[in-house]
Amino acid sequence: MLTRGLALLGAFGPARPAMTLSQLARHAGMPLSTAHRLLGELVEWGALERDDTGSYRIGLRLWELGALAPRGQGLRERALPFLEDLSQITRENVQLAVREGTEVVFVERIGGSGAVPVLTRVGGRFALTATGVGLVLLAHAPTEVQEDVLGGRIERFTERTVTDADELRRMLADVRVNGFSISDRQVTMDALSVGAPIQDERGQVVAAVSLVVRHGTASPHTLTPLVRTSARAITRALAEGYRAG
Amino acid sequence: MLTRGLALLGAFGPARPAMTLSQLARHAGMPLSTAHRLLGELVEWGALERDDTGSYRIGLRLWELGALAPRGQGLRERALPFLEDLSQITRENVQLAVREGTEVVFVERIGGSGAVPVLTRVGGRFALTATGVGLVLLAHAPTEVQEDVLGGRIERFTERTVTDADELRRMLADVRVNGFSISDRQVTMDALSVGAPIQDERGQVVAAVSLVVRHGTASPHTLTPLVRTSARAITRALAEGYRAG
């Protein structure tokens, strides 16, 4: 029954933030009566809430619990002052992301005033192969994860998206050597992204930060030192957090 | 088993963000063997993660799900630009909160540079009776909630905390008439907070915003229009969000 309860929760996603009983039963693959009983328990506990139309939505208690995730809210809170500095200085999009399996999860996103539109949202997922943060996280992922991603189908977003595994391997080697990534019009034809790694206190890459700018408006050579400096400042802040307990 | 799985999740909180198997079994009131099996399911699904020491923590997947909560992340994302404006203009602490039952839950908090230290954290809870946001949310809560709070024990934080139910009733009536709240040294002796209500598209008060400043440094009469203007701007942004779907 725990598995079935989790299946109901797992039916929610960015594309399905609100669902009716019958939609939930169908997505979680269980009879209406079972879904109805389990949803009652989830609402009672506060994991779900019902809106005016009777649809189910994620409840505040689950949000409160999620705020305790060290790789989500904990990382976000330590990094936020540095992300805000980077956003105010550049007036561009700033993104913070972690890797979950073979995908990027965006933990924070600050939109620059008048900056190029980006496709991502907080709590949203994206392919590791195309974005600036994704290339950093993939470059520092365990070999099995890299081979899993590079051996599978590599999604194309634009005519500039690199989908050749060998070319991606060379790009990832460059990221490791240079300490930054550049995604040039690989996600949308109007955007360029520069990413840099954030490390934990043992030197493991646990997150990545990026600037996303309109293609042609700023040189990667200007952006790279800014993003790397910000990533190092966040790395230091994380280390201080660990020492402070 | 769903109830028991939720009991394990519910054992986590701001004071207990990481727990061992035996701590979790004890807090959730179940045998070690049951806890071990259910924790395995929760880790497998991604609701929990294990850290280097083997302790359990809230997993990234639960954070992702929590990001779909309309009263948490959804509200936060719509309000954030206005909160940042208020923070940059005043350089003081800005807080955004909602009511959950008889408590305040803080959805966002931006610390001003050099501002007075505040006790709250994102995802944290607090009494409705003492803070600026709490007084706003209590003033607009259903009568049963008000009577539940005012009829129970009212927590004292400082010598200035109002704990008399009749005096609080008068303060709540003032909040409704004036459109703002003032909490003067009721939480800590060095802080004053001014709160204002945020409404949904039907005029229901769904959240509150506040400025928290060092007592004696700024007059409430200066702060009140700023907080009220910000609350109205967020109210408008929510209404636009509803119209846009």
mmCIF file of C-alpha atoms in Angstrom, chain A residues 1-3 5-7 9-17 38-39 41-42 45-47 49 52 57-73 76-77 80 84 88 98-100 105-110 121-125 200-202, chain B residues 1-3 5-7 9-17 38-39 41-42 45-47 49 52 57-73 76-77 80 84 88 98-100 105-110 121-125 200-202:
data_model
loop_
_atom_site.group_PDB
_atom_site.id
_atom_site.type_symbol
_atom_site.label_atom_id
_atom_site.label_comp_id
_atom_site.label_asym_id
_atom_site.label_seq_id
_atom_site.Cartn_x
_atom_site.Cartn_y
_atom_site.Cartn_z
ATOM 1 C CA MET A 1 0.000 0.000 0.000
ATOM 2 C CA LEU A 2 2.974 2.308 0.503
ATOM 3 C CA THR A 3 4.045 1.537 -3.071
ATOM 4 C CA GLY A 5 0.467 5.595 -2.301
ATOM 5 C CA LEU A 6 3.812 6.597 -3.816
ATOM 6 C CA ALA A 7 2.477 5.712 -7.276
ATOM 7 C CA LEU A 9 2.145 10.911 -5.673
ATOM 8 C CA GLY A 10 4.390 10.027 -8.604
ATOM 9 C CA ALA A 11 1.526 10.657 -11.027
ATOM 10 C CA PHE A 12 1.945 14.395 -10.344
ATOM 11 C CA GLY A 13 4.488 16.314 -12.386
ATOM 12 C CA PRO A 14 5.076 19.728 -13.991
ATOM 13 C CA ALA A 15 2.699 18.761 -16.822
ATOM 14 C CA ARG A 16 0.105 17.377 -14.362
ATOM 15 C CA PRO A 17 0.040 19.577 -11.231
ATOM 16 C CA LEU A 38 -5.466 6.100 -0.499
ATOM 17 C CA LEU A 39 -6.090 9.683 -1.665
ATOM 18 C CA GLU A 41 -5.187 9.144 3.584
ATOM 19 C CA LEU A 42 -2.842 11.410 1.615
ATOM 20 C CA TRP A 45 -1.926 13.684 6.235
ATOM 21 C CA GLY A 46 -1.466 16.886 4.164
ATOM 22 C CA ALA A 47 0.537 15.371 1.290
ATOM 23 C CA GLU A 49 -4.916 19.131 -1.013
ATOM 24 C CA ASP A 52 -12.230 24.421 -5.491
ATOM 25 C CA ARG A 57 -2.901 19.056 -5.879
ATOM 26 C CA ILE A 58 0.367 18.700 -3.968
ATOM 27 C CA GLY A 59 -0.160 19.868 -0.387
ATOM 28 C CA LEU A 60 1.763 22.343 1.703
ATOM 29 C CA ARG A 61 3.038 19.603 4.036
ATOM 30 C CA LEU A 62 4.855 17.888 1.173
ATOM 31 C CA TRP A 63 6.354 21.246 0.239
ATOM 32 C CA GLU A 64 7.490 21.708 3.858
ATOM 33 C CA LEU A 65 9.046 18.237 3.835
ATOM 34 C CA GLY A 66 10.706 18.893 0.486
ATOM 35 C CA ALA A 67 12.242 22.036 1.972
ATOM 36 C CA LEU A 68 14.335 19.702 4.180
ATOM 37 C CA ALA A 69 16.024 18.001 1.191
ATOM 38 C CA PRO A 70 19.725 18.891 1.421
ATOM 39 C CA ARG A 71 20.181 18.687 -2.362
ATOM 40 C CA GLY A 72 17.130 20.906 -2.962
ATOM 41 C CA GLN A 73 16.326 23.628 -0.479
ATOM 42 C CA ARG A 76 19.421 26.569 -2.774
ATOM 43 C CA GLU A 77 19.518 28.595 0.456
ATOM 44 C CA LEU A 80 20.974 32.048 -3.261
ATOM 45 C CA GLU A 84 21.424 36.981 -6.732
ATOM 46 C CA GLN A 88 22.167 41.678 -10.421
ATOM 47 C CA VAL A 98 21.915 19.071 -9.665
ATOM 48 C CA ARG A 99 22.013 15.683 -11.386
ATOM 49 C CA GLU A 100 19.388 13.048 -10.596
ATOM 50 C CA VAL A 105 17.026 18.988 -12.022
ATOM 51 C CA PHE A 106 16.830 22.782 -11.743
ATOM 52 C CA VAL A 107 16.987 23.893 -8.106
ATOM 53 C CA GLU A 108 16.865 27.659 -8.670
ATOM 54 C CA ARG A 109 16.403 30.000 -11.578
ATOM 55 C CA ILE A 110 16.585 33.800 -11.463
ATOM 56 C CA ARG A 121 11.552 25.830 -14.291
ATOM 57 C CA VAL A 122 12.434 25.169 -10.630
ATOM 58 C CA GLY A 123 11.857 21.490 -9.892
ATOM 59 C CA GLY A 124 11.859 20.760 -13.626
ATOM 60 C CA ARG A 125 14.054 18.207 -15.402
ATOM 61 C CA ASP A 200 31.114 19.586 -1.726
ATOM 62 C CA GLU A 201 33.647 19.583 1.115
ATOM 63 C CA ARG A 202 35.314 16.430 -0.293
ATOM 64 C CA MET B 1 1.269 0.560 5.276
ATOM 65 C CA LEU B 2 0.726 3.923 3.574
ATOM 66 C CA THR B 3 -0.041 5.395 7.001
ATOM 67 C CA GLY B 5 5.197 5.181 5.419
ATOM 68 C CA LEU B 6 3.770 8.658 6.002
ATOM 69 C CA ALA B 7 4.596 8.355 9.710
ATOM 70 C CA LEU B 9 8.225 10.834 6.481
ATOM 71 C CA GLY B 10 6.468 12.862 9.183
ATOM 72 C CA ALA B 11 9.265 12.071 11.644
ATOM 73 C CA PHE B 12 11.486 14.481 9.664
ATOM 74 C CA GLY B 13 11.359 18.168 10.536
ATOM 75 C CA PRO B 14 13.547 21.254 10.778
ATOM 76 C CA ALA B 15 14.953 19.965 14.080
ATOM 77 C CA ARG B 16 15.462 16.436 12.658
ATOM 78 C CA PRO B 17 16.573 16.708 8.995
ATOM 79 C CA LEU B 38 9.427 0.724 4.446
ATOM 80 C CA LEU B 39 12.536 2.936 4.402
ATOM 81 C CA GLU B 41 10.765 1.427 -0.421
ATOM 82 C CA LEU B 42 10.995 5.165 0.281
ATOM 83 C CA TRP B 45 11.275 5.665 -4.918
ATOM 84 C CA GLY B 46 13.489 8.694 -4.151
ATOM 85 C CA ALA B 47 11.453 10.133 -1.262
ATOM 86 C CA GLU B 49 18.233 9.464 0.385
ATOM 87 C CA ASP B 52 27.697 9.185 3.820
ATOM 88 C CA ARG B 57 17.475 12.482 4.648
ATOM 89 C CA ILE B 58 14.671 13.897 2.501
ATOM 90 C CA GLY B 59 15.341 13.036 -1.141
ATOM 91 C CA LEU B 60 15.413 15.243 -4.196
ATOM 92 C CA ARG B 61 12.266 13.613 -5.622
ATOM 93 C CA LEU B 62 10.211 14.787 -2.656
ATOM 94 C CA TRP B 63 11.633 18.277 -3.144
ATOM 95 C CA GLU B 64 10.616 18.116 -6.829
ATOM 96 C CA LEU B 65 7.084 17.057 -5.858
ATOM 97 C CA GLY B 66 6.927 19.768 -3.194
ATOM 98 C CA ALA B 67 7.825 22.303 -5.884
ATOM 99 C CA LEU B 68 4.413 21.550 -7.443
ATOM 100 C CA ALA B 69 2.478 22.681 -4.339
ATOM 101 C CA PRO B 70 0.472 25.754 -5.405
ATOM 102 C CA ARG B 71 0.564 27.241 -1.884
ATOM 103 C CA GLY B 72 4.344 26.708 -1.632
ATOM 104 C CA GLN B 73 6.454 27.011 -4.731
ATOM 105 C CA ARG B 76 6.689 31.829 -4.021
ATOM 106 C CA GLU B 77 7.554 32.083 -7.716
ATOM 107 C CA LEU B 80 9.510 36.543 -5.612
ATOM 108 C CA GLU B 84 13.158 41.130 -4.086
ATOM 109 C CA GLN B 88 16.448 45.856 -2.320
ATOM 110 C CA VAL B 98 0.686 31.156 4.547
ATOM 111 C CA ARG B 99 -1.514 29.665 7.262
ATOM 112 C CA GLU B 100 -1.632 25.893 7.787
ATOM 113 C CA VAL B 105 4.370 28.461 7.467
ATOM 114 C CA PHE B 106 7.128 30.625 5.956
ATOM 115 C CA VAL B 107 7.261 30.222 2.175
ATOM 116 C CA GLU B 108 10.076 32.699 1.476
ATOM 117 C CA ARG B 109 12.457 34.816 3.465
ATOM 118 C CA ILE B 110 14.973 37.299 2.063
ATOM 119 C CA ARG B 121 13.323 29.694 8.056
ATOM 120 C CA VAL B 122 11.715 28.677 4.745
ATOM 121 C CA GLY B 123 9.445 25.694 5.372
ATOM 122 C CA GLY B 124 9.459 26.481 9.098
ATOM 123 C CA ARG B 125 6.397 27.015 11.289
ATOM 124 C CA ASP B 200 -6.547 35.315 -4.332
ATOM 125 C CA GLU B 201 -8.750 36.148 -7.326
ATOM 126 C CA ARG B 202 -11.892 35.783 -5.182
#
